[in-house]
XYZ file of C-alpha atoms in Angstrom:
751
model
C 140.121 82.606 -93.055
C 143.821 83.384 -93.180
C 146.093 81.497 -95.490
C 148.364 79.268 -93.432
C 151.165 78.645 -96.031
C 152.613 80.624 -98.891
C 152.314 79.348 -102.405
C 155.289 77.154 -103.477
C 157.736 78.677 -106.113
C 157.218 76.025 -108.663
C 154.935 72.967 -109.567
C 154.712 70.159 -107.221
C 153.217 67.439 -109.300
C 155.237 64.311 -110.027
C 153.954 64.526 -113.576
C 155.810 67.688 -114.000
C 159.199 66.239 -113.049
C 159.137 66.016 -109.161
C 161.222 63.128 -107.751
C 159.257 60.257 -106.287
C 160.627 60.934 -102.844
C 159.905 64.713 -102.831
C 157.591 66.205 -100.180
C 154.020 65.831 -101.528
C 152.308 69.245 -102.023
C 148.553 69.379 -101.019
C 145.978 72.053 -101.697
C 143.633 71.816 -98.765
C 140.293 73.588 -99.297
C 137.758 74.022 -96.398
C 135.499 77.018 -95.153
C 135.795 75.769 -91.612
C 138.779 77.517 -90.101
C 139.156 75.318 -87.135
C 138.866 72.187 -89.301
C 141.227 73.613 -91.844
C 143.848 74.437 -89.246
C 143.693 71.059 -87.474
C 143.759 69.083 -90.755
C 146.695 71.209 -92.107
C 148.602 70.696 -88.775
C 147.994 67.006 -88.786
C 149.090 66.457 -92.402
C 152.243 68.677 -91.940
C 153.287 66.408 -89.071
C 152.878 63.449 -91.382
C 155.286 64.754 -94.031
C 152.967 66.702 -96.383
C 153.432 70.308 -97.567
C 150.195 72.095 -97.213
C 148.753 75.096 -99.081
C 145.450 76.294 -97.493
C 142.348 77.842 -99.214
C 139.122 78.697 -97.375
C 136.845 78.742 -100.466
C 136.445 77.285 -103.817
C 137.004 80.682 -105.402
C 140.418 81.035 -103.581
C 141.314 77.468 -104.520
C 140.826 78.390 -108.161
C 143.024 81.388 -107.788
C 145.890 79.284 -106.346
C 145.495 76.838 -109.281
C 145.806 79.498 -111.849
C 149.590 79.505 -111.366
C 150.449 76.240 -109.583
C 149.685 72.550 -109.663
C 149.669 70.551 -106.535
C 150.114 66.749 -106.302
C 146.752 66.233 -104.679
C 143.625 68.547 -103.965
C 141.556 68.022 -100.944
C 138.092 69.682 -101.235
C 135.320 70.087 -98.614
C 132.122 69.188 -100.213
C 129.960 71.670 -98.394
C 131.062 75.242 -98.667
C 129.179 78.511 -99.115
C 129.407 80.123 -102.521
C 131.250 77.811 -104.841
C 130.909 74.366 -103.132
C 133.193 71.396 -103.432
C 131.246 69.785 -106.124
C 131.253 72.844 -108.382
C 134.858 73.621 -107.541
C 135.847 70.030 -108.670
C 133.913 70.466 -111.883
C 135.616 73.768 -112.566
C 139.099 72.265 -111.901
C 138.557 69.462 -114.266
C 137.628 71.855 -116.948
C 141.063 73.712 -116.527
C 143.842 72.674 -118.941
C 146.369 70.371 -117.367
C 144.132 69.381 -114.387
C 142.260 66.563 -116.097
C 144.182 63.803 -114.176
C 145.161 65.697 -110.888
C 144.055 63.446 -107.932
C 141.042 65.261 -106.122
C 139.932 63.871 -102.684
C 136.399 65.007 -101.666
C 135.887 65.639 -97.860
C 132.351 65.099 -96.840
C 130.289 64.470 -93.770
C 127.644 63.138 -96.030
C 127.295 59.416 -96.346
C 124.443 58.972 -98.631
C 125.016 57.257 -102.052
C 123.660 60.233 -104.016
C 126.357 62.590 -102.755
C 129.037 59.990 -103.270
C 127.907 59.333 -106.852
C 127.661 63.152 -107.467
C 131.316 63.462 -106.373
C 132.375 60.957 -108.913
C 130.264 62.620 -111.642
C 131.971 65.984 -111.286
C 135.392 64.310 -111.418
C 136.557 63.559 -107.886
C 139.046 60.733 -107.714
C 138.023 59.520 -104.224
C 136.074 60.602 -101.191
C 136.849 60.649 -97.482
C 134.330 61.160 -94.567
C 135.390 64.099 -92.301
C 136.817 62.807 -89.002
C 139.810 63.252 -86.843
C 141.424 60.185 -87.951
C 144.393 61.842 -89.510
C 146.407 58.779 -90.069
C 143.612 57.323 -92.149
C 143.519 60.500 -94.226
C 147.216 60.515 -94.654
C 147.159 57.014 -95.795
C 144.377 57.682 -98.221
C 146.497 60.510 -99.653
C 149.549 58.494 -100.005
C 147.475 55.857 -101.820
C 146.151 58.491 -104.255
C 149.807 59.728 -104.871
C 150.997 56.151 -105.590
C 148.048 55.666 -107.970
C 148.742 58.972 -109.671
C 152.400 58.069 -110.124
C 151.462 54.766 -111.632
C 149.115 56.334 -113.954
C 151.572 58.952 -114.958
C 154.311 56.427 -115.726
C 151.790 54.236 -117.642
C 150.708 57.251 -119.647
C 154.393 58.112 -120.408
C 155.143 54.559 -121.274
C 152.089 54.394 -123.507
C 153.196 57.669 -125.155
C 156.533 56.296 -125.733
C 155.193 53.112 -127.131
C 152.912 54.992 -129.540
C 155.767 57.161 -130.564
C 158.048 54.150 -131.164
C 155.381 52.406 -133.108
C 154.732 55.572 -135.064
C 158.478 55.831 -136.037
C 158.560 52.121 -136.729
C 155.351 52.360 -138.799
C 153.952 49.715 -136.650
C 150.510 49.184 -134.955
C 148.574 46.522 -133.178
C 145.336 44.769 -133.719
C 142.908 42.293 -132.169
C 140.504 39.843 -133.921
C 137.874 37.968 -131.982
C 136.125 34.980 -133.454
C 132.658 35.363 -132.031
C 132.583 39.052 -133.012
C 134.206 38.684 -136.461
C 135.618 42.176 -135.637
C 139.108 43.561 -136.359
C 140.058 46.230 -133.848
C 143.101 48.317 -135.000
C 145.054 50.722 -132.857
C 145.463 54.380 -134.031
C 149.128 53.523 -135.198
C 147.683 50.373 -136.972
C 145.053 52.626 -138.799
C 147.752 54.793 -140.043
C 149.756 51.889 -141.431
C 146.724 51.038 -143.666
C 146.294 54.828 -144.660
C 143.232 55.322 -142.399
C 142.748 57.455 -139.245
C 140.131 57.965 -136.597
C 137.132 57.668 -136.523
C 137.457 55.155 -139.440
C 137.121 51.480 -138.532
C 137.763 49.443 -141.592
C 136.830 45.869 -141.382
C 138.894 42.787 -142.586
C 137.152 42.734 -145.945
C 137.875 46.420 -146.608
C 141.564 45.743 -145.719
C 141.704 42.653 -147.982
C 140.593 44.775 -150.949
C 143.855 46.652 -150.559
C 145.955 43.516 -151.206
C 147.352 43.218 -154.800
C 145.072 41.122 -156.836
C 147.644 38.467 -157.530
C 148.427 38.169 -153.789
C 144.750 38.228 -152.555
C 143.793 34.557 -153.143
C 147.054 33.106 -151.598
C 146.694 35.316 -148.537
C 143.006 34.353 -147.968
C 144.042 30.708 -148.121
C 146.884 31.379 -145.696
C 144.595 33.095 -143.194
C 141.891 30.414 -143.319
C 144.548 27.692 -142.811
C 146.325 29.643 -139.861
C 142.845 30.225 -138.217
C 141.791 26.560 -138.682
C 144.957 25.203 -136.963
C 145.301 28.097 -134.555
C 148.888 28.536 -135.523
C 151.137 31.518 -135.596
C 150.940 33.837 -138.605
C 153.843 35.845 -139.955
C 153.827 37.030 -143.567
C 154.405 40.118 -145.838
C 151.560 41.478 -147.846
C 151.853 43.906 -150.761
C 149.117 46.510 -150.526
C 147.945 49.172 -152.891
C 146.576 51.970 -150.492
C 143.548 54.316 -151.369
C 145.955 57.234 -151.878
C 147.874 55.360 -154.620
C 150.878 54.345 -152.675
C 152.178 50.675 -153.037
C 153.423 49.380 -149.591
C 154.520 46.108 -148.051
C 152.971 45.300 -144.756
C 154.457 42.673 -142.408
C 151.855 40.915 -140.300
C 152.561 38.853 -137.160
C 149.789 37.425 -135.038
C 149.497 34.777 -132.198
C 146.366 32.971 -131.165
C 144.620 33.876 -127.866
C 142.921 31.159 -125.735
C 140.227 31.237 -123.112
C 140.267 29.482 -119.713
C 139.137 26.233 -121.281
C 141.999 26.400 -123.835
C 139.818 27.266 -126.758
C 141.104 29.673 -129.400
C 139.026 32.847 -129.251
C 140.964 35.103 -131.689
C 144.221 36.539 -132.647
C 146.352 39.600 -131.382
C 149.328 40.940 -133.310
C 151.005 43.673 -135.012
C 151.166 45.216 -138.452
C 154.271 47.075 -139.751
C 155.004 48.867 -142.865
C 158.346 47.318 -144.047
C 158.380 48.830 -147.591
C 161.575 50.757 -146.981
C 163.403 47.880 -145.421
C 162.276 45.513 -148.127
C 163.491 48.027 -150.767
C 166.804 48.261 -149.008
C 167.101 44.397 -148.642
C 166.218 44.039 -152.343
C 168.859 46.692 -153.249
C 171.474 44.944 -151.210
C 170.519 41.640 -152.568
C 170.698 42.975 -156.162
C 174.140 44.497 -155.555
C 175.306 41.269 -154.127
C 173.995 39.301 -157.094
C 174.177 41.529 -160.171
C 176.895 43.451 -161.866
C 176.527 47.137 -161.232
C 177.567 48.162 -164.838
C 175.602 45.754 -166.987
C 172.753 44.610 -164.639
C 173.611 40.983 -165.506
C 174.061 38.376 -162.862
C 177.547 38.613 -161.358
C 180.070 35.856 -160.643
C 178.377 35.005 -157.269
C 174.870 34.617 -158.763
C 176.297 32.776 -161.802
C 178.048 30.220 -159.647
C 174.912 29.758 -157.422
C 172.789 29.221 -160.579
C 175.276 26.794 -162.137
C 175.443 24.717 -159.048
C 171.570 24.459 -158.888
C 171.469 23.639 -162.562
C 174.087 20.730 -162.070
C 172.038 19.404 -159.069
C 168.843 19.408 -161.182
C 170.654 17.876 -164.210
C 172.137 15.218 -161.990
C 168.776 14.409 -160.448
C 166.828 14.228 -163.708
C 169.622 12.829 -165.807
C 169.684 15.471 -168.526
C 172.616 17.493 -169.893
C 173.435 21.100 -169.009
C 175.577 23.527 -170.965
C 177.980 26.269 -169.861
C 179.168 28.817 -172.433
C 182.186 31.051 -171.688
C 182.249 34.201 -173.863
C 185.269 36.450 -174.282
C 185.383 39.607 -176.297
C 188.251 39.575 -178.874
C 189.123 43.251 -179.291
C 187.910 44.885 -176.067
C 191.253 45.898 -174.792
C 192.124 47.732 -177.950
C 188.878 49.796 -177.847
C 189.182 50.305 -174.060
C 192.808 51.538 -174.275
C 192.188 53.601 -177.415
C 188.758 55.318 -176.691
C 188.939 55.240 -172.847
C 187.241 53.467 -170.047
C 183.858 55.287 -170.438
C 183.794 53.931 -174.015
C 184.638 50.521 -172.825
C 181.697 50.664 -170.290
C 179.368 51.733 -173.087
C 180.630 48.681 -175.043
C 180.098 46.279 -172.291
C 176.632 47.519 -171.596
C 175.560 47.093 -175.310
C 177.189 43.662 -175.453
C 175.146 42.758 -172.332
C 172.022 43.988 -173.995
C 172.708 41.897 -177.076
C 173.562 38.738 -175.048
C 170.266 39.032 -173.130
C 168.417 38.498 -176.316
C 170.316 35.209 -177.031
C 168.965 33.285 -173.966
C 165.839 33.062 -171.942
C 167.227 35.547 -169.400
C 166.010 35.700 -165.883
C 166.549 38.999 -164.044
C 165.668 37.809 -160.601
C 168.120 36.873 -157.706
C 166.978 33.299 -157.101
C 168.878 32.546 -153.874
C 165.577 32.397 -151.848
C 163.027 32.198 -154.664
C 164.255 28.998 -156.233
C 162.046 25.888 -155.556
C 164.063 22.797 -156.476
C 160.942 20.584 -155.919
C 159.393 22.218 -158.978
C 160.256 19.879 -161.891
C 160.439 22.882 -164.274
C 162.252 25.091 -161.806
C 165.551 24.750 -163.746
C 164.063 26.903 -166.466
C 164.413 29.966 -164.239
C 168.239 29.257 -164.041
C 168.837 30.065 -167.617
C 170.714 33.388 -167.868
C 173.713 35.235 -169.204
C 175.995 36.986 -166.761
C 179.227 38.887 -166.519
C 182.105 36.853 -164.983
C 184.387 39.954 -164.890
C 186.111 42.195 -167.195
C 185.116 41.250 -170.778
C 184.283 37.757 -169.845
C 180.566 36.600 -169.938
C 178.859 33.222 -169.120
C 175.780 31.729 -170.445
C 173.882 29.064 -168.611
C 171.716 26.692 -170.652
C 170.021 24.207 -168.234
C 167.518 22.894 -170.759
C 169.642 21.810 -173.809
C 169.123 18.284 -175.187
C 172.753 17.887 -176.635
C 175.827 19.952 -177.670
C 174.074 20.838 -180.876
C 171.577 23.081 -179.044
C 174.477 24.631 -177.173
C 176.388 25.179 -180.406
C 173.335 26.908 -181.948
C 173.265 29.380 -178.958
C 176.902 29.917 -179.464
C 176.494 30.788 -183.082
C 173.508 33.059 -182.304
C 175.766 34.926 -179.960
C 178.428 35.273 -182.658
C 175.822 36.469 -185.182
C 174.528 39.104 -182.671
C 178.020 40.483 -182.184
C 178.679 41.028 -185.962
C 176.614 44.214 -186.132
C 178.733 47.423 -185.443
C 178.524 49.041 -181.979
C 178.681 52.921 -181.709
C 180.753 53.974 -178.598
C 182.544 57.165 -177.924
C 181.067 58.703 -181.200
C 182.775 55.956 -183.237
C 181.692 52.893 -184.971
C 183.442 49.778 -183.640
C 183.364 46.083 -184.411
C 183.752 43.609 -181.646
C 183.786 39.849 -182.043
C 183.694 37.126 -179.471
C 185.262 33.637 -178.840
C 182.971 31.211 -177.273
C 183.977 27.901 -175.376
C 181.253 25.374 -174.687
C 181.399 22.626 -171.977
C 178.574 20.061 -171.331
C 177.507 18.440 -168.134
C 178.268 15.569 -167.416
C 180.563 14.805 -170.197
C 182.997 17.654 -169.639
C 182.819 17.871 -165.887
C 180.728 16.911 -162.933
C 181.124 20.176 -160.991
C 180.847 23.820 -161.745
C 184.649 24.257 -161.419
C 185.326 21.538 -163.995
C 182.847 23.082 -166.456
C 184.326 26.537 -165.953
C 187.891 25.374 -166.444
C 186.991 23.251 -169.590
C 184.802 25.966 -171.196
C 187.833 28.244 -170.718
C 190.033 25.739 -172.432
C 187.512 25.623 -175.278
C 187.351 29.346 -175.526
C 191.058 29.686 -175.933
C 190.945 27.098 -178.546
C 188.568 29.306 -180.426
C 190.806 32.074 -180.095
C 193.575 29.956 -181.385
C 191.499 29.208 -184.516
C 191.410 32.946 -185.466
C 188.878 34.351 -182.883
C 185.270 35.175 -183.776
C 184.337 31.444 -183.453
C 183.036 28.809 -181.103
C 184.691 25.673 -179.868
C 183.212 22.654 -178.048
C 185.384 21.094 -175.399
C 187.106 17.798 -176.013
C 189.731 15.544 -174.613
C 192.161 16.838 -177.221
C 191.769 20.425 -176.130
C 192.426 19.367 -172.462
C 195.783 17.923 -173.681
C 196.696 21.298 -175.333
C 195.678 23.188 -172.160
C 197.853 20.944 -169.943
C 200.735 21.284 -172.408
C 200.363 25.147 -172.398
C 200.415 25.224 -168.611
C 203.374 22.875 -168.440
C 205.148 25.024 -171.096
C 204.490 28.186 -169.183
C 205.799 26.800 -165.940
C 208.930 25.511 -167.803
C 209.435 28.832 -169.442
C 209.432 30.562 -166.130
C 212.127 28.138 -164.972
C 214.138 28.450 -168.216
C 215.173 31.984 -167.368
C 216.362 30.816 -163.981
C 218.190 27.801 -165.327
C 219.951 29.611 -168.159
C 218.226 27.488 -170.764
C 217.709 30.298 -173.218
C 220.363 30.721 -175.980
C 220.972 32.965 -178.869
C 221.554 31.865 -182.401
C 222.907 34.277 -184.927
C 221.946 34.767 -188.681
C 224.520 36.687 -190.641
C 223.633 39.718 -192.798
C 225.652 39.441 -196.002
C 226.662 42.183 -198.511
C 226.776 40.080 -201.668
C 228.732 42.483 -203.665
C 231.576 42.664 -201.199
C 230.956 39.128 -200.053
C 231.356 39.920 -196.395
C 229.311 39.770 -193.247
C 227.943 43.312 -192.458
C 225.993 42.379 -189.351
C 223.972 39.612 -187.634
C 220.564 39.107 -186.160
C 220.226 37.448 -182.758
C 217.300 34.990 -182.633
C 216.164 33.378 -179.323
C 215.993 29.745 -178.852
C 215.123 27.532 -175.797
C 217.401 24.534 -175.040
C 214.809 22.471 -173.121
C 216.516 19.286 -172.090
C 217.821 17.529 -175.205
C 215.377 19.562 -177.495
C 215.878 22.891 -179.107
C 212.556 24.657 -178.896
C 212.012 26.980 -181.881
C 210.637 30.515 -181.152
C 207.281 29.828 -182.867
C 206.388 27.555 -179.971
C 207.273 29.877 -176.993
C 207.643 33.544 -178.059
C 203.809 34.057 -178.326
C 203.344 32.402 -174.855
C 206.096 34.635 -173.450
C 204.346 37.720 -174.849
C 200.989 36.550 -173.355
C 202.421 35.981 -169.961
C 204.732 39.000 -169.934
C 207.856 36.886 -169.685
C 208.983 38.355 -173.012
C 210.290 41.464 -170.950
C 212.973 39.727 -168.900
C 213.763 37.514 -171.758
C 214.337 40.620 -173.986
C 216.486 42.169 -171.363
C 218.621 38.934 -171.304
C 218.939 38.931 -174.964
C 220.250 42.546 -174.978
C 222.975 41.631 -172.386
C 223.909 38.404 -174.199
C 224.134 40.069 -177.623
C 226.423 42.796 -176.234
C 228.538 40.151 -174.628
C 228.829 38.243 -177.901
C 229.672 41.400 -179.769
C 232.769 41.988 -177.499
C 233.825 38.381 -177.988
C 233.662 38.612 -181.811
C 235.498 42.025 -181.715
C 238.367 40.478 -179.713
C 238.392 37.218 -181.655
C 237.441 38.104 -185.236
C 237.843 41.980 -185.290
C 234.110 42.189 -186.087
C 232.786 45.552 -185.300
C 229.362 45.523 -187.088
C 226.028 45.577 -185.211
C 224.065 42.643 -183.808
C 220.259 43.215 -184.110
C 217.993 42.252 -181.298
C 214.291 41.943 -181.681
C 212.319 43.884 -179.038
C 208.551 43.759 -178.213
C 206.896 47.275 -178.288
C 205.804 46.915 -174.705
C 209.457 47.139 -173.717
C 209.598 50.701 -175.072
C 207.035 51.731 -172.588
C 209.549 51.073 -169.669
C 211.037 54.163 -168.268
C 214.313 52.350 -167.605
C 214.720 50.932 -171.081
C 217.507 53.535 -172.015
C 219.357 52.813 -168.774
C 219.068 49.110 -169.306
C 220.534 49.216 -172.790
C 223.271 51.551 -171.695
C 224.297 49.268 -168.877
C 224.309 46.163 -171.089
C 226.713 47.694 -173.587
C 228.910 49.545 -171.174
C 229.270 46.581 -168.919
C 230.920 44.778 -171.835
C 232.989 47.767 -172.970
C 231.564 48.011 -176.583
C 230.081 51.009 -178.186
C 226.272 51.509 -178.185
C 226.129 51.100 -182.001
C 227.093 47.345 -181.814
C 223.518 46.667 -180.564
C 220.757 47.395 -183.174
C 217.188 47.152 -182.018
C 214.544 45.715 -184.363
C 210.887 46.402 -183.968
C 208.214 45.194 -186.413
C 206.125 47.621 -188.291
C 202.814 46.354 -186.783
C 204.148 46.723 -183.241
C 205.630 50.118 -184.080
C 202.202 51.434 -185.312
C 200.205 49.790 -182.495
C 202.022 51.805 -179.786
C 203.546 54.576 -181.934
C 202.937 57.422 -179.436
C 204.526 55.366 -176.647
C 207.449 54.352 -178.758
C 208.496 57.670 -180.373
C 210.067 59.275 -177.271
C 212.151 56.180 -176.450
C 213.421 55.867 -180.018
C 214.775 59.460 -180.059
C 216.480 58.972 -176.712
C 218.060 55.725 -177.936
C 219.207 57.474 -181.204
C 220.825 60.226 -179.092
C 223.096 57.715 -177.273
C 224.113 55.998 -180.659
C 221.720 52.924 -180.672
C 220.377 52.289 -184.199
C 216.899 51.271 -185.001
C 215.675 48.919 -187.719
C 212.088 48.395 -188.992
C 211.369 44.670 -189.523
C 208.805 43.189 -191.792
C 208.539 46.536 -193.620
C 205.614 46.911 -195.971
C 203.233 44.397 -194.206
C 201.670 46.820 -191.713
C 198.686 49.223 -192.026
C 200.789 52.341 -191.530
C 201.401 55.582 -193.009
C 204.872 56.240 -194.663
C 204.975 59.633 -192.908
C 206.603 58.135 -189.826
C 209.706 57.302 -191.840
C 210.474 60.977 -192.224
C 210.158 61.747 -188.476
C 211.499 58.723 -186.611
C 215.239 58.074 -186.022
C 215.372 54.949 -188.196
C 218.622 53.454 -189.751
C 217.483 50.458 -191.584
C 214.495 48.927 -193.335
C 214.072 45.189 -193.647
C 212.071 44.075 -196.818
C 209.655 41.367 -195.500
C 210.170 37.745 -196.838
C 206.677 37.674 -198.248
C 207.890 40.091 -201.113
C 211.274 38.337 -201.465
C 209.663 34.908 -201.844
C 207.989 35.716 -205.210
C 210.800 37.679 -206.809
C 211.281 36.464 -210.333
C 207.938 34.917 -210.368
C 205.429 37.721 -210.118
C 206.102 41.299 -211.302
C 203.986 42.663 -208.429
C 206.686 41.605 -205.806
C 209.472 43.199 -207.924
C 207.524 46.393 -208.076
C 207.048 46.568 -204.347
C 210.614 45.779 -203.600
C 211.739 48.427 -206.132
C 209.467 50.958 -204.491
C 210.914 50.130 -200.965
C 214.516 50.404 -202.252
C 213.811 53.692 -203.910
C 212.202 55.032 -200.837
C 215.103 53.989 -198.696
C 217.569 55.662 -201.075
C 215.664 58.912 -201.106
C 215.457 58.887 -197.209
C 219.117 57.854 -196.718
C 218.251 54.550 -195.149
C 220.031 51.265 -195.359
C 217.804 48.506 -196.821
C 218.202 44.685 -196.248
C 216.162 41.824 -197.702
C 215.323 39.003 -195.339
C 214.259 35.416 -196.183
C 216.538 35.007 -199.176
C 216.658 31.327 -199.944
C 217.421 30.931 -203.749
C 219.983 32.277 -206.206
C 217.153 33.725 -208.318
C 215.973 35.862 -205.436
C 219.547 36.988 -204.632
C 220.185 37.951 -208.303
C 216.830 39.956 -208.625
C 217.573 41.860 -205.357
C 221.132 42.561 -206.483
C 219.901 43.868 -209.922
C 217.333 46.061 -208.210
C 219.965 47.710 -205.944
C 219.726 45.818 -202.650
C 222.913 44.063 -201.954
C 222.447 43.437 -198.194
C 220.487 40.217 -197.459
C 219.966 37.425 -194.964
C 218.401 34.053 -195.378
C 218.973 30.311 -195.594
C 220.885 30.850 -198.925
C 223.778 32.118 -196.871
C 223.160 30.644 -193.469
C 220.603 29.333 -190.987
C 220.510 30.835 -187.491
C 223.306 28.959 -185.764
C 225.163 29.158 -182.335
C 228.100 31.562 -182.135
C 230.796 28.896 -182.632
C 229.109 27.534 -185.754
C 228.892 31.018 -187.169
C 232.609 31.545 -186.551
C 233.343 28.320 -188.404
C 231.114 29.339 -191.202
C 232.964 32.676 -191.583
C 236.292 30.935 -191.705
C 235.295 28.264 -194.153
C 232.841 30.106 -196.425
C 233.281 33.862 -196.408
C 237.008 33.977 -195.898
C 237.662 31.142 -198.287
C 235.151 32.573 -200.742
C 233.771 29.126 -201.317
C 230.134 29.729 -201.408
C 227.986 29.233 -204.479
C 226.265 32.551 -204.045
C 229.436 34.486 -204.469
C 229.890 33.897 -208.155
C 226.435 35.122 -209.427
C 226.829 38.092 -207.201
C 230.235 39.312 -208.754
C 228.840 38.535 -212.352
C 226.055 41.101 -211.807
C 225.716 44.057 -214.116
C 225.265 46.364 -211.129
C 228.182 48.430 -210.043
C 229.886 46.294 -207.459
C 230.644 49.305 -205.222
C 227.944 49.106 -202.458
C 225.776 52.046 -202.003
C 226.748 54.108 -199.022
C 223.706 55.316 -197.062
C 223.841 58.087 -194.547
C 223.148 57.343 -190.980
C 220.949 59.819 -189.195
């Protein structure tokens, strides 16, 4: 037989990518040439693309390089008949599911059964009813297309389930049998041909979770309800996984529950990610303690529980006293080490819970409030301890003292031994507040009261502390407005040379004229330093002192310097030199009329930051004085390197002159040191004639103190000069001139 059509160039099966509306390609196999020709012509007329073969052997040759959409086989052929050919085709790779239609003139059941046995998809009795044959072929094509799409969908589903670590299962009551899909088996660490039963899988459940899970399964089955739960497993290969199980009941036609179908999914990675996110949201990344969010949540639950049961609850605010010094000196990494060690010590002071309780807390449990107890980091160097089970403030105070005791031991950070103390403020519910915000605010007030007591202590909130807190807030607000309203004034205390009985300078001291009351510096300077207002206040004082120097120069011919106290933080400003230069030049006075005083403690605290500014100030003619000399923990070496013009002997040494020999020895040493370095020396706090006489005898003739004049407004100082110094009417002038010391004042060089 002659082949009636050439082989197509490529595959024709829909499974291999042919479009659904492509011309169907048929391999027609028949040893009867007439029948083959007629059948081929009839099918071509009906829209099929036909490839002809006259024997089973020839059909197999065609199929070695091509796959049709449908194969039509004549059953009875010489040599390799249709049954054998069909069997051989099914054994070829890739032809397991190709539709095969068997053409037969046989109508006995045995032949039909044999056709199906060898792999035929369907059979058709030979006839000239070509339309019926074409219809049967199109049916086979549709069925094949549906099967291919179903297989592809099943493959995608299996792939998706595999990627999602998900599988399906079925459980039937009457069989007591659990049927798992291949993907479901993999979730439990099994594979084909294993068929683990329900009991086998239950043995994988963590022991502490097994009992509650069995009770849940029984209760769900009894009520035919939906199941959704996470189960922790310990697989046979040692892995610990969390499996999410969801199942719905299946019912028969009578509405009776017959079993369950559902899915199992490995959600370990998701749960770990959720736990990590939850931990980051609720715990401090550095110390691992509960953060502000978790603390507030726990505190709110503790307040609710305390309100419901009518028992007290304590909140402790803990602030480190010297953290900033260590952090600034040793660096932030050392500061982080310190905070981690502090957190470790605080954990040991309370019954600390490491769990984020947002979802795990059960308020119906009468002892649930115990799980709320914790210590957490509020931020920076502030910590909070929640004590939901105290009986009174005495219990809270004991915990506070335990915390203080734990902090006494040295901490090694940055290769250095450090000592860090803490101040603790205690507030009690409901006495000190009905809400968390009230308790936080009042514990903060108590904490600052502890700091005011000298730090390293604990204070319990009381109404008297609330009054102080309000007064402090009011004072701070009023101090802000004082600058705007020009309520600040300068009072001046004269510096006197007792040998020549003349004023050789003055010190400007800030006062606050608040309504009808003159607020002394002790009540607002520390607050100004704490809030940073000391910077604009000091800048104002510089301008005001320069202005007063010009007025006295014009009015009294006074050309000596006016000393202004400056905080060390002002020396850190890059525009300090320009600010001072502008202050004096705007008044038309020389730079030397403004002297800057800085205390020895402040100088040594920020020495490296202060040194460059001091040298630049000295270059433009501004003199520097060291106040409270002899009271700081400093090295005398800085006196030889810094551009200092004057030392002021602290009043603590002056007070005991003539009473204790030690004070005289210290003053003598300071005077001798000043002489050897060519520095002026002045004693402050001189209040008695005895003190003046001893200082004069020791060689210090420059003094200031209440013996001469209190700090007074400029007009009063002018009146004092006219009535006292110029009239030489003061009582201190006579003993000064009767001194055995040479009355000629010692002239010191100025650097």
